[in-house]
PDB file of C-alpha atoms and ligand atoms in Angstrom:
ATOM      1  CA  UNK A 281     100.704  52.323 108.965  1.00 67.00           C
ATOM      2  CA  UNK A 282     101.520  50.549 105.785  1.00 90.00           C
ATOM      3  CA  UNK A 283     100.164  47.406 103.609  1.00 96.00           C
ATOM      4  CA  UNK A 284     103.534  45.674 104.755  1.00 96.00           C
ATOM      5  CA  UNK A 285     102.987  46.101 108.098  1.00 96.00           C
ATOM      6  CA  UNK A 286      99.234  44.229 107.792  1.00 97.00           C
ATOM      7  CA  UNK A 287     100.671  41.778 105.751  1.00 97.00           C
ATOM      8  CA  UNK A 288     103.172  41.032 108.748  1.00 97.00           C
ATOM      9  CA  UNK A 289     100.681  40.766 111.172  1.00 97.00           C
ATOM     10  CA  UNK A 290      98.326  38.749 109.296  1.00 96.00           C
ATOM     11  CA  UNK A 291     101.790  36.483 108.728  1.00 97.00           C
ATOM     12  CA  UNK A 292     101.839  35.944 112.482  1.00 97.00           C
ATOM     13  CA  UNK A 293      98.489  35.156 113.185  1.00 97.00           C
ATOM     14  CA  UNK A 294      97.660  38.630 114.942  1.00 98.00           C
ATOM     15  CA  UNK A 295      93.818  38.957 114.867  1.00 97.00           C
ATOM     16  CA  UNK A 296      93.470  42.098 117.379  1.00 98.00           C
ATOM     17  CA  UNK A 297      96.295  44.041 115.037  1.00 97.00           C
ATOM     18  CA  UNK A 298      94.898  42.785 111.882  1.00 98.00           C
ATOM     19  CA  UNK A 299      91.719  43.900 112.849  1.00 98.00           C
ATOM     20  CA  UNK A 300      92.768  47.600 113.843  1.00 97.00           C
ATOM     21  CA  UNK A 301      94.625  47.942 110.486  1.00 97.00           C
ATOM     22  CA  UNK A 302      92.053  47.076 108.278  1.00 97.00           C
ATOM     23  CA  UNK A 303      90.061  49.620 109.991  1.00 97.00           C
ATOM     24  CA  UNK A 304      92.654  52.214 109.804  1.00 96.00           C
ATOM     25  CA  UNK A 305      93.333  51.601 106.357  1.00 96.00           C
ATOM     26  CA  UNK A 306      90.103  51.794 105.027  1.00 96.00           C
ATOM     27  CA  UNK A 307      89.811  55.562 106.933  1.00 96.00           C
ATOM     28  CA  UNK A 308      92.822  56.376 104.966  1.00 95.00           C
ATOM     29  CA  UNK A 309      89.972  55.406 101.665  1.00 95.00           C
ATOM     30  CA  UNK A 310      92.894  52.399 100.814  1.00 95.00           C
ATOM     31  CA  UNK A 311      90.720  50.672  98.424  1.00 94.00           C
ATOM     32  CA  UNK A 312      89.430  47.138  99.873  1.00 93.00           C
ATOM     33  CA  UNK A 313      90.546  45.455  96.499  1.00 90.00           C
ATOM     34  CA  UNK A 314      94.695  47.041  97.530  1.00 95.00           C
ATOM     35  CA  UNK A 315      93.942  46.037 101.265  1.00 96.00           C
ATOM     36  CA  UNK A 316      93.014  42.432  99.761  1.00 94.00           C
ATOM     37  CA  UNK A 317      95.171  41.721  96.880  1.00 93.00           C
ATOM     38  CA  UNK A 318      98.532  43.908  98.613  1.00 96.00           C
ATOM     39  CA  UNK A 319      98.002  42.566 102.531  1.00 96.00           C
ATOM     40  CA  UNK A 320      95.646  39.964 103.254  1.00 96.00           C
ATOM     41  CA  UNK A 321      96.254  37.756 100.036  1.00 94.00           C
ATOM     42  CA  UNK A 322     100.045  38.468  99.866  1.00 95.00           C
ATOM     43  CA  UNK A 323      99.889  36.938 103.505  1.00 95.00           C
ATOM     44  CA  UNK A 324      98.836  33.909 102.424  1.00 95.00           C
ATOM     45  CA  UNK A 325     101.497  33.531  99.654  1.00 94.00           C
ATOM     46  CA  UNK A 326     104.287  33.964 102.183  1.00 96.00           C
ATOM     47  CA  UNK A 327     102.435  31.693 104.785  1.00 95.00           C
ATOM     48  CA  UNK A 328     102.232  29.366 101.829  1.00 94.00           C
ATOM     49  CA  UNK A 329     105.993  29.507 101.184  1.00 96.00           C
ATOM     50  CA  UNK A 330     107.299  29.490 104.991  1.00 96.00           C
ATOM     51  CA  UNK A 331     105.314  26.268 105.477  1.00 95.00           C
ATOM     52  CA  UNK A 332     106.299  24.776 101.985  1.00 94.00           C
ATOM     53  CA  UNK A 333     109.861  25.193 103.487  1.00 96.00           C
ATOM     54  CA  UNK A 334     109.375  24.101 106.855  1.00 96.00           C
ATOM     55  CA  UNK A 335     109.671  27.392 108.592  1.00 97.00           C
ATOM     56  CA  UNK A 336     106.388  27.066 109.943  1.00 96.00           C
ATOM     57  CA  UNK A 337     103.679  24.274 110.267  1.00 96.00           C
ATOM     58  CA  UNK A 338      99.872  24.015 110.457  1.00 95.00           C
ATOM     59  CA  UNK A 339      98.940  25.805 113.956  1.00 96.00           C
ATOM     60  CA  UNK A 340     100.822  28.578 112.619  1.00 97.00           C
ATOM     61  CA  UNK A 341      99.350  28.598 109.241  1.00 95.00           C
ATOM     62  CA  UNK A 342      95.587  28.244 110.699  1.00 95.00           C
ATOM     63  CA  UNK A 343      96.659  30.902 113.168  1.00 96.00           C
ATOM     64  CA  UNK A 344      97.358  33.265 109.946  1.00 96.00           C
ATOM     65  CA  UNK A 345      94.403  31.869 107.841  1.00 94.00           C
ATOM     66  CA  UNK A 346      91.824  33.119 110.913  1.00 95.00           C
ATOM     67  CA  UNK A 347      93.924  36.369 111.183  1.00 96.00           C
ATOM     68  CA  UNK A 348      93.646  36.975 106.980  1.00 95.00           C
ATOM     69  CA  UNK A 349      89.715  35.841 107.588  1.00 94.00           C
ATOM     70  CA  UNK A 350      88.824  38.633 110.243  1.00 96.00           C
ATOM     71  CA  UNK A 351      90.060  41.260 107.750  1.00 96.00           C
ATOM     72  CA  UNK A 352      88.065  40.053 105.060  1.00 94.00           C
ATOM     73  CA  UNK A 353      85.300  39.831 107.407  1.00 94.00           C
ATOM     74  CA  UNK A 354      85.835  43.595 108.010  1.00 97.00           C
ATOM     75  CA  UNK A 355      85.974  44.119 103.715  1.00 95.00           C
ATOM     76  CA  UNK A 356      83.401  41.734 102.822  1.00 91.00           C
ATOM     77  CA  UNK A 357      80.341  44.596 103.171  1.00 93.00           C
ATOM     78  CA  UNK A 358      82.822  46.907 100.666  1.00 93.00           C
ATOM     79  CA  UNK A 359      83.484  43.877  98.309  1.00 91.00           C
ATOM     80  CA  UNK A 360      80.050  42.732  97.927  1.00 89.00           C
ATOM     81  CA  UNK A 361      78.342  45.745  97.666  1.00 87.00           C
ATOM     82  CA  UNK A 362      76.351  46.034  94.594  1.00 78.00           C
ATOM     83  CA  UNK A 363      73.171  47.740  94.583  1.00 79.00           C
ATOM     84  CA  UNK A 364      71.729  45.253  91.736  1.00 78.00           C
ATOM     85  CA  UNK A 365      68.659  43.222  92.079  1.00 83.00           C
ATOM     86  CA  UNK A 366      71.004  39.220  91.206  1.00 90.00           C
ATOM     87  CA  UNK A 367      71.029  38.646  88.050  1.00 92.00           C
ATOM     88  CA  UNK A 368      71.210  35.061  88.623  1.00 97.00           C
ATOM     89  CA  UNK A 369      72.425  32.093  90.748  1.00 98.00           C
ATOM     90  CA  UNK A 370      74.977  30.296  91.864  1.00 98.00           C
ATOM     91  CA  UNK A 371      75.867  27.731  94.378  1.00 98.00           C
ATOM     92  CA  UNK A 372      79.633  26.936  95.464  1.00 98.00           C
ATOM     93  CA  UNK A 373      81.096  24.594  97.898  1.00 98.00           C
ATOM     94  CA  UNK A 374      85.096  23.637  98.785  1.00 98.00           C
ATOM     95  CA  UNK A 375      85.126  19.129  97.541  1.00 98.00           C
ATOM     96  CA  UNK A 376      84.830  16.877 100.432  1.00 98.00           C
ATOM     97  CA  UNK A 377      87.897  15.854 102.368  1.00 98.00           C
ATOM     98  CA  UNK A 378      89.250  20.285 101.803  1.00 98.00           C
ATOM     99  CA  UNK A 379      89.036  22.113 104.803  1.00 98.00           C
ATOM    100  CA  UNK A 380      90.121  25.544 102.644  1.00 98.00           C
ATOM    101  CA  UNK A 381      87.857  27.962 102.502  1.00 96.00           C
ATOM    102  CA  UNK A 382      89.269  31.636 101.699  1.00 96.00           C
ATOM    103  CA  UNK A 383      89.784  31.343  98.479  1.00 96.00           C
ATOM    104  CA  UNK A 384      86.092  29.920  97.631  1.00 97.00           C
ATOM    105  CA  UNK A 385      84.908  32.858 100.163  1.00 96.00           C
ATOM    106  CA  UNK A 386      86.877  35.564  98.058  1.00 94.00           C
ATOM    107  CA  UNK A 387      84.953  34.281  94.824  1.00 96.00           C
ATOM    108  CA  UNK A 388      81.728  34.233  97.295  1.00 96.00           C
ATOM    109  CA  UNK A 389      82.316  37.814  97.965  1.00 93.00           C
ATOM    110  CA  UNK A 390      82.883  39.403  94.851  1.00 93.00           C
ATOM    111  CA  UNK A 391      79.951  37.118  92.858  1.00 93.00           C
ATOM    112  CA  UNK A 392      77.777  38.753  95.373  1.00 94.00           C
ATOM    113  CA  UNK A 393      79.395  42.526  94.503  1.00 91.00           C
ATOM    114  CA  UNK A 394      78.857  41.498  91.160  1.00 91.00           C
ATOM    115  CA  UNK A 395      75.147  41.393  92.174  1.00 92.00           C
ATOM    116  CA  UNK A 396      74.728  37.499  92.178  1.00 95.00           C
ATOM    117  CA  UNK A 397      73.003  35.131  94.393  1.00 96.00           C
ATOM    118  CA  UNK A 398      74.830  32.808  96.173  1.00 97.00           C
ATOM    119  CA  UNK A 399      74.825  29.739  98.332  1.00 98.00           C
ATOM    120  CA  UNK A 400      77.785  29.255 100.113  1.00 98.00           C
ATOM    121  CA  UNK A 401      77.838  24.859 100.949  1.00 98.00           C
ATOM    122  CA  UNK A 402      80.781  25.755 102.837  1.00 98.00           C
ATOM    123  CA  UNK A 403      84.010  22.692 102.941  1.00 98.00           C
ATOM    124  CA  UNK A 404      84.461  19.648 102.634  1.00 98.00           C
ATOM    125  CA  UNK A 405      81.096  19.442 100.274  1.00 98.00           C
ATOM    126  CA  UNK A 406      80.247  15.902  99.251  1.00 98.00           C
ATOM    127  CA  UNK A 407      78.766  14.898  95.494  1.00 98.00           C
ATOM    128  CA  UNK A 408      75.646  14.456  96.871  1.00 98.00           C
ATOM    129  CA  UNK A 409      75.099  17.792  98.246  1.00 98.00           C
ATOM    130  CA  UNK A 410      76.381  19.795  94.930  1.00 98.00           C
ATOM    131  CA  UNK A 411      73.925  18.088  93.067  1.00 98.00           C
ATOM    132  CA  UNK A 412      71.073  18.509  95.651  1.00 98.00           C
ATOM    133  CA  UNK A 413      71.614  21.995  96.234  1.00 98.00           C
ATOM    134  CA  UNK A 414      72.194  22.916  93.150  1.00 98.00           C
ATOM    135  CA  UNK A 415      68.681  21.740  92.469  1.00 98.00           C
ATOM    136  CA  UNK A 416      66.446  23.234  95.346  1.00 98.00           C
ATOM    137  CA  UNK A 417      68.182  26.945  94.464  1.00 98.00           C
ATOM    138  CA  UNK A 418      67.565  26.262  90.594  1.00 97.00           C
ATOM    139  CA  UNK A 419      71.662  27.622  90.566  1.00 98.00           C
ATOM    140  CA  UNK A 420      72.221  29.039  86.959  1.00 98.00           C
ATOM    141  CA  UNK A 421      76.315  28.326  88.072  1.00 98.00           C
ATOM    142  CA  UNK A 422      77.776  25.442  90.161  1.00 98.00           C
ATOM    143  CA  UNK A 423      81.379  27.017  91.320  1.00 98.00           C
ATOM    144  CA  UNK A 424      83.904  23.911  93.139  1.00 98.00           C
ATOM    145  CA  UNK A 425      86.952  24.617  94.912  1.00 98.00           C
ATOM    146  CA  UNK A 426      89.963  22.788  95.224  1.00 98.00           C
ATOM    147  CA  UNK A 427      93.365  23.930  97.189  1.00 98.00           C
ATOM    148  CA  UNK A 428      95.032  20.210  97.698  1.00 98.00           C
ATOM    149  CA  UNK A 429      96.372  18.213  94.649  1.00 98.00           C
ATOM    150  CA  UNK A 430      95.062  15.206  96.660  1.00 98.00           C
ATOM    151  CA  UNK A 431      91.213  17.012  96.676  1.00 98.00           C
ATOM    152  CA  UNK A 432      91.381  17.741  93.003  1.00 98.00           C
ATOM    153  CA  UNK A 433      90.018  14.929  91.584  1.00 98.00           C
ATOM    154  CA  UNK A 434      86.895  14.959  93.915  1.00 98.00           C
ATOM    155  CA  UNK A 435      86.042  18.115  91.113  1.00 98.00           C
ATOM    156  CA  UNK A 436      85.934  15.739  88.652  1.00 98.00           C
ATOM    157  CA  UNK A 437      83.246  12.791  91.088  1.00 98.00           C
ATOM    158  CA  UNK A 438      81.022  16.656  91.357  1.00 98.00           C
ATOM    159  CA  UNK A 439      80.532  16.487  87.448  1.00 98.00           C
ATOM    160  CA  UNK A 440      80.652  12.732  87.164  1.00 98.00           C
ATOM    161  CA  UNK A 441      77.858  12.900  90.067  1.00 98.00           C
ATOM    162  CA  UNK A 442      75.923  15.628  88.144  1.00 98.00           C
ATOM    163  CA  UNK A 443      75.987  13.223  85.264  1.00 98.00           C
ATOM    164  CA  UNK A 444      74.742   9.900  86.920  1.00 98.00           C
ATOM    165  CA  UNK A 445      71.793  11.894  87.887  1.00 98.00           C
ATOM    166  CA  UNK A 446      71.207  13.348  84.526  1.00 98.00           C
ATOM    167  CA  UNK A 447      70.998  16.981  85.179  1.00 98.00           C
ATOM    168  CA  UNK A 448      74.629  17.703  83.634  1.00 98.00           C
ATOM    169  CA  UNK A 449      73.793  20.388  80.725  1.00 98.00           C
ATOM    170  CA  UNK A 450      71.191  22.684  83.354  1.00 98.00           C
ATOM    171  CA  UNK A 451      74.408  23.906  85.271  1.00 98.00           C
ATOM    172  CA  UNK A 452      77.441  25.804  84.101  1.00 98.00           C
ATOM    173  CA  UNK A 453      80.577  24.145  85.881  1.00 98.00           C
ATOM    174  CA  UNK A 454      83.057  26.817  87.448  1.00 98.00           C
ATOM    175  CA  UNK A 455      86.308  25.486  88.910  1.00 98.00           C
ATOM    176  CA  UNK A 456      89.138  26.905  90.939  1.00 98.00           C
ATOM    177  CA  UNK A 457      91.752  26.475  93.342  1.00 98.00           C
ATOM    178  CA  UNK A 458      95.573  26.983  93.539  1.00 97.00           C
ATOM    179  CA  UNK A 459      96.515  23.257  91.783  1.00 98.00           C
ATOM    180  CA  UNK A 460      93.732  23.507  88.933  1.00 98.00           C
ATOM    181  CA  UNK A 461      94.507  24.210  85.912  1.00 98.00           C
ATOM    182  CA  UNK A 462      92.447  25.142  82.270  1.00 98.00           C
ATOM    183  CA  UNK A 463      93.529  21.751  81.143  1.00 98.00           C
ATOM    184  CA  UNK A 464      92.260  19.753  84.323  1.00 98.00           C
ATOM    185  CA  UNK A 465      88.846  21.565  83.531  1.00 98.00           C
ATOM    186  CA  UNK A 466      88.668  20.060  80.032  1.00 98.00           C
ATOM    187  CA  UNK A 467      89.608  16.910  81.528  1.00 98.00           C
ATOM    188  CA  UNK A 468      86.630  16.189  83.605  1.00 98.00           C
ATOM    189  CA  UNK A 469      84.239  18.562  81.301  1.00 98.00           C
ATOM    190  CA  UNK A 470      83.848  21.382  83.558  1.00 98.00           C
ATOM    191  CA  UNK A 471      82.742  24.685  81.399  1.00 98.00           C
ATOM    192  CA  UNK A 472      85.497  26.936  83.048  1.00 98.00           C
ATOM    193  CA  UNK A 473      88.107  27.461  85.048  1.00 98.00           C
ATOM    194  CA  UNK A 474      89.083  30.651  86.534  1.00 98.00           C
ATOM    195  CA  UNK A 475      92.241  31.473  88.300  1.00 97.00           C
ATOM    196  CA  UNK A 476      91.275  33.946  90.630  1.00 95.00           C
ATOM    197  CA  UNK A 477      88.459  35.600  92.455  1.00 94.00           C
ATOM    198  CA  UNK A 478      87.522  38.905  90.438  1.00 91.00           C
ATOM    199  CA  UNK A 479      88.049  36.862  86.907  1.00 95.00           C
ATOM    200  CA  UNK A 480      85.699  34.470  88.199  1.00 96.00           C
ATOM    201  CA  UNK A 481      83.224  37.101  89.025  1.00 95.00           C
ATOM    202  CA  UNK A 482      83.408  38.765  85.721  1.00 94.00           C
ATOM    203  CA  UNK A 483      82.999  35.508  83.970  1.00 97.00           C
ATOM    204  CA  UNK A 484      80.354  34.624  85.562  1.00 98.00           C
ATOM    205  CA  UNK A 485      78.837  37.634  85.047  1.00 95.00           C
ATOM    206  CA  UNK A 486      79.367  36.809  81.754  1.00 97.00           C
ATOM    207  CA  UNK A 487      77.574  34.093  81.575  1.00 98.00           C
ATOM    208  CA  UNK A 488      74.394  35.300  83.206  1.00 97.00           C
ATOM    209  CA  UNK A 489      74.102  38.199  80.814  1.00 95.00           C
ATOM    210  CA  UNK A 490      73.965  35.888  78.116  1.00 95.00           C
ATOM    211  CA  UNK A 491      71.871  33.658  80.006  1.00 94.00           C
ATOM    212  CA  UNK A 492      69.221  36.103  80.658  1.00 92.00           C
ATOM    213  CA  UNK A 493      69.684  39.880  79.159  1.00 82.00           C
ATOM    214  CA  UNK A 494      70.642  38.977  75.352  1.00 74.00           C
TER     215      UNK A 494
HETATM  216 CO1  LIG B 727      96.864  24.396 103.516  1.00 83.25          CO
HETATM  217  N1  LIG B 727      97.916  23.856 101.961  1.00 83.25           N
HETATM  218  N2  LIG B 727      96.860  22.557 104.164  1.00 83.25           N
HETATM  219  N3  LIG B 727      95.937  25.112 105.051  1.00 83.25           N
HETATM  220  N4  LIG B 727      97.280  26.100 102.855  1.00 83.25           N
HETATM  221  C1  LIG B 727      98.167  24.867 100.936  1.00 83.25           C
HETATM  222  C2  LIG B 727      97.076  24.854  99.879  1.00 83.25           C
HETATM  223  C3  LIG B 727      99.595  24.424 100.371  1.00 83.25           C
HETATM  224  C4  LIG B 727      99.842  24.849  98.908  1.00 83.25           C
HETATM  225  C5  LIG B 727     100.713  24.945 101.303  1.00 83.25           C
HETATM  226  C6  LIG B 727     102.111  24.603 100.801  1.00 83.25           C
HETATM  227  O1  LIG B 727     102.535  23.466 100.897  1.00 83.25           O
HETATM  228  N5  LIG B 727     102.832  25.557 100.263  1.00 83.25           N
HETATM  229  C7  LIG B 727      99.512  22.854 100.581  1.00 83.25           C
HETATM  230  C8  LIG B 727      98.934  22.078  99.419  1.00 83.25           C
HETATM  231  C9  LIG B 727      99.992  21.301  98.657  1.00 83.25           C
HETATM  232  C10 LIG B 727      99.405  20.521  97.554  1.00 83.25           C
HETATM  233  O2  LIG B 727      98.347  19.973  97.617  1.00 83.25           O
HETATM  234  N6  LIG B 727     100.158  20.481  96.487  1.00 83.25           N
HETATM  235  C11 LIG B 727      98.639  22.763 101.821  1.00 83.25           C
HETATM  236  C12 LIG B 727      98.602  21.623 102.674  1.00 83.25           C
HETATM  237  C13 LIG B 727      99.598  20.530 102.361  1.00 83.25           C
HETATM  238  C14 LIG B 727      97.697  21.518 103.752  1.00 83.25           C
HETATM  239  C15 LIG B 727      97.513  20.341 104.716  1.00 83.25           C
HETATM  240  C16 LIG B 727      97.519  18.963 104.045  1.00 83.25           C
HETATM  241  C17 LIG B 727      98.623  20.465 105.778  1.00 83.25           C
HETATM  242  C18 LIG B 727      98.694  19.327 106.776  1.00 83.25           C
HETATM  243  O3  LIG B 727      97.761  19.064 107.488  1.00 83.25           O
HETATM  244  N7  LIG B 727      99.820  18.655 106.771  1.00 83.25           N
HETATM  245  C19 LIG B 727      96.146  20.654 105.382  1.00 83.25           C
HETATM  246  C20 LIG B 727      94.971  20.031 104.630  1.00 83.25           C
HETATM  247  C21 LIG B 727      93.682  20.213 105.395  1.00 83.25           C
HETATM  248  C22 LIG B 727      92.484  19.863 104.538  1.00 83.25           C
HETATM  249  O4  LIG B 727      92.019  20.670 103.754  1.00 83.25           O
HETATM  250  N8  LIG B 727      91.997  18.632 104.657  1.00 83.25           N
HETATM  251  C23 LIG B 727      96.121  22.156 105.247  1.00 83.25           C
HETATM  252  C24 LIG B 727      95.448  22.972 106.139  1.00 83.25           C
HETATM  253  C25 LIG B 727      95.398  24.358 106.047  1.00 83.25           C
HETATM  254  C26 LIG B 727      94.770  25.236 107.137  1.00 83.25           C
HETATM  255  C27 LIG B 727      93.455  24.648 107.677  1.00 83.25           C
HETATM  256  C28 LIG B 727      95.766  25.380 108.263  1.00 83.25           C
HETATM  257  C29 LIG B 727      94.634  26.601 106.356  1.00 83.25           C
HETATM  258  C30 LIG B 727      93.248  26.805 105.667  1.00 83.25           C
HETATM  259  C31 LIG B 727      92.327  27.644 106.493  1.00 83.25           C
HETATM  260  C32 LIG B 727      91.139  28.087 105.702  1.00 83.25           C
HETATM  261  O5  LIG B 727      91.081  28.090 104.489  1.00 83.25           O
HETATM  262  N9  LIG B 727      90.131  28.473 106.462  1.00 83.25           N
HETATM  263  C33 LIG B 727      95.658  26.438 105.242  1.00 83.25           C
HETATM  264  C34 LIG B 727      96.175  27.518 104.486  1.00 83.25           C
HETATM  265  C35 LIG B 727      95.854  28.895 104.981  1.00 83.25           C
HETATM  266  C36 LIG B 727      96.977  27.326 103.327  1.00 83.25           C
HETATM  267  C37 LIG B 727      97.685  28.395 102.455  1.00 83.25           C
HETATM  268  C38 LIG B 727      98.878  28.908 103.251  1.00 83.25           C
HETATM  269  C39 LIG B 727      96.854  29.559 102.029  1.00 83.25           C
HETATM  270  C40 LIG B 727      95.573  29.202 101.258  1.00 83.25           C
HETATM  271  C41 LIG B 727      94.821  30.483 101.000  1.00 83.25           C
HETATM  272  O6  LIG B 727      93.894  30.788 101.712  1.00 83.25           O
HETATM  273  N10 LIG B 727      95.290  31.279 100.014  1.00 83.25           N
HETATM  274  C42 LIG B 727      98.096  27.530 101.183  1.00 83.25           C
HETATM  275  C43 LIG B 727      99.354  28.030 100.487  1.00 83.25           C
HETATM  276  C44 LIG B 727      99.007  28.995  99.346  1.00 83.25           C
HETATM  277  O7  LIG B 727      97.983  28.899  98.731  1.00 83.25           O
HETATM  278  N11 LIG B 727      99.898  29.883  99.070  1.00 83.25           N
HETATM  279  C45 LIG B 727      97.986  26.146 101.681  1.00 83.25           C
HETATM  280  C46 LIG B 727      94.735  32.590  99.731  1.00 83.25           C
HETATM  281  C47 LIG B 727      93.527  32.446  98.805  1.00 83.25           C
HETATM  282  C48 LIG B 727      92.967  33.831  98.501  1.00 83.25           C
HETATM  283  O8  LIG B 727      93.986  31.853  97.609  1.00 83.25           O
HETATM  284  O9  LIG B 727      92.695  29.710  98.016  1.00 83.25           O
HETATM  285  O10 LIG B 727      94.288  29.899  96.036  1.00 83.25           O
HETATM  286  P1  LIG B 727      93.312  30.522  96.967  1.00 83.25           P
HETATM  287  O11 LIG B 727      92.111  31.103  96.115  1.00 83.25           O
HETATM  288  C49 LIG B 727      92.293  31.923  94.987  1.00 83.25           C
HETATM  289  C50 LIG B 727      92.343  31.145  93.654  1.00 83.25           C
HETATM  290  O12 LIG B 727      92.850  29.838  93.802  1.00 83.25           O
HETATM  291  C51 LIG B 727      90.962  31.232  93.136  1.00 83.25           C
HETATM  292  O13 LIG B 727      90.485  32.487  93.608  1.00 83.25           O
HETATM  293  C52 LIG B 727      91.006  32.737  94.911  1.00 83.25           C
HETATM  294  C53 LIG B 727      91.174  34.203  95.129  1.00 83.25           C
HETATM  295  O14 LIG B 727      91.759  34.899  94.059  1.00 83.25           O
HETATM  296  N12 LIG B 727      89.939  30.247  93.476  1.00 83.25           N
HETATM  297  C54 LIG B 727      88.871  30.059  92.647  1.00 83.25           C
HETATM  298  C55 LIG B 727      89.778  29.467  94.557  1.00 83.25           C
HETATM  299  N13 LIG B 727      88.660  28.772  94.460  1.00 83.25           N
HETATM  300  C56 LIG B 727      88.068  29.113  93.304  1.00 83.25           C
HETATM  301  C57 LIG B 727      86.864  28.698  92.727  1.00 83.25           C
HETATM  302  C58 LIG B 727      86.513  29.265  91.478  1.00 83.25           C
HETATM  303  C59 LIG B 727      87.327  30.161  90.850  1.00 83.25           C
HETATM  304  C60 LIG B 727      88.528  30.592  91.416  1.00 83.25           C
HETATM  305  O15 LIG B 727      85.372  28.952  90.850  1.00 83.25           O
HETATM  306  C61 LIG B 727      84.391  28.254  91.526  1.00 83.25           C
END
C-alpha cells in the first residue's frame, strides 16, 4: 500500500478505497501532513490537469473532489489537533458564485491545529455575510477564498463591502486561492496573501501573537 496508489484512487473518485487507505496508512504512523500533501492534494493537481486537457469533465472531477474530502475527513482530528486554549479568531468563507471548498477547508483545519477559532461561512459567501459575521464573532482575521479567475474579483467587493460599512482597519484581510496572487492582494488592500494552507496558518499565527502576547 503506497501514497501512489491513494493518490490513484482518490483520481478516480473511489470513496470506499480512499477511505480504507487513509486508515491503513495512518497505522503504518504515515504522517497526516505526507498522506495530505503526497496523496490527497497531489490528486487534485492531476484531476486539475486531466480536466484542463479534456480528459475528464466535471462529474468526474466532483467524483474525485468528494473522494479527496472523505480522507481529509478521516485526517482532520490529526491536523487540527492542538491542545491550546485559541489564541484568537477568525472567520473564513469561499466568495459568492465559488462552489470550492477544499482548499478553504485545508486552511480551516490547520488554523484550528494551530489552536485558532474558527467560523467556517462555508461557499459561495456573499459581502454581506463576511461583514456580518465577522462582527457577531468579534474575528481578529477575515480569511476569503477564491479558486475561479472569474470569482476573484468578488475578494476585492469583501473589502470594498468592509469599507462601505466602516469597519475596514478592525479585521486583518487573509486571501487565497489557486489564481491569487501577492500582487492582486495589494490591489484591492487585503493585508496578506498566502499561498497555501500551513503558511497561512503560521501567518496567522503570526499575527495573533502580536495581536495579543507581545
Ligand atoms: Co473546479 N476548477 N470548477 N471544481 N477545480 C479548478 C479550480 C480549475 C483550475 C480546473 C482546471 O481548469 N484546471 C478551473 C478554474 C480555471 C480558472 O478559473 N482559471 C476550474 C473550473 C473551470 C471549474 C468550473 C467552472 C467547471 C465547470 O463547471 N465548467 C466549476 C465552477 C463551479 C463553481 O465554483 N461555481 C468547477 C467545479 C468544481 C467541482 C465542484 C467539480 C470541484 C470542487 C469541489 C469542492 O471543492 N468541494 C472542482 C475541483 C475539485 C477543482 C480542482 C480539480 C481541484 C481544486 C482543489 O480542491 N485543489 C481545480 C484544479 C486545481 O486546483 N488543480 C479546479 C486542492 C486544494 C487543496 O487546493 O483549493 O488551491 P486549493 O487550495 C490551496 C491554496 O490555493 C491555498 O491553500 C490551499 C491548500 O494548500 N488556499 C488558501 C486556498 N484558499 C485559501 C485561503 C487563504 C490562504 C490560502 O486565506 C484565507
Amino acid at each position: 500500500m503506497n501514497l501512489e496508489e491513494l493518490s490513484l484512487y482518490v483520481q478516480e473518485g473511489n470513496l470506499k478505497k480512499t477511505k480504507e487507505f487513509v486508515l491503513q496508512l495512518i497505522k503504518e504512523k504515515i504522517s497526516a501532513k505526507k498522506i495530505l500533501d503526497e496523496a490527497l492534494i497531489a490528486a487534485m493537481e492531476q484531476v486539475g490537469i486531466k480536466f484542463k486537457n479534456n480528459e475528464i469533465y466535471v462529474p468526474e472531477m466532483l467524483i474525485a473532489a468528494k473522494a479527496m474530502s472523505a480522507g481529509l475527513k478521516i485526517l482532520e482530528p490529526i491536523l487540527t489537533e492542538s491542545g491550546i486554549k485559541p489564541i484568537g479568531t477568525v472567520v473564513i468563507g469561499t466568495v459568492k458564485g465559488d462552489l470550492h471548498d477544499i482548499g478553504k477547508n485545508l486552511v480551516k483545519m490547520m488554523m484550528q491545529g494551530a489552536g485558532i477559532k474558527v467560523h467556517d461561512l462555508g461557499v459561495d459567501v456573499s459581502p454581506e455575510v463576511f461583514v456580518e459575521k465577522a462582527a457577531e464573532v468579534n474575528a481578529d482575521i477575515v480569511g476569503i477564498s477564491a479558486l475561479l479567475t472569474t470569482t476573484m474579483p468578488s475578494i476585492g467587493e469583501v473589502i470594498k463591502n468592509f469599507k462601505a460599512n466602516g469597519v475596514r482597519d478592525r479585521y486583518v484581510f487573509m486571501i487565497g486561492g489557486a489564481p491569487v496572487t501577492d500582487s492582486y492582494a495589494k490591489q484591492v488592500d487585503a493585508d496578506i496573501y498566502m499561498p497555501d494552507a500551513a503558511t497561512a496558518a503560521e501567518a496567522a499565527k503570526d499575527i495573533l501573537i502580536k495581536k495579543y502576547l507581545s
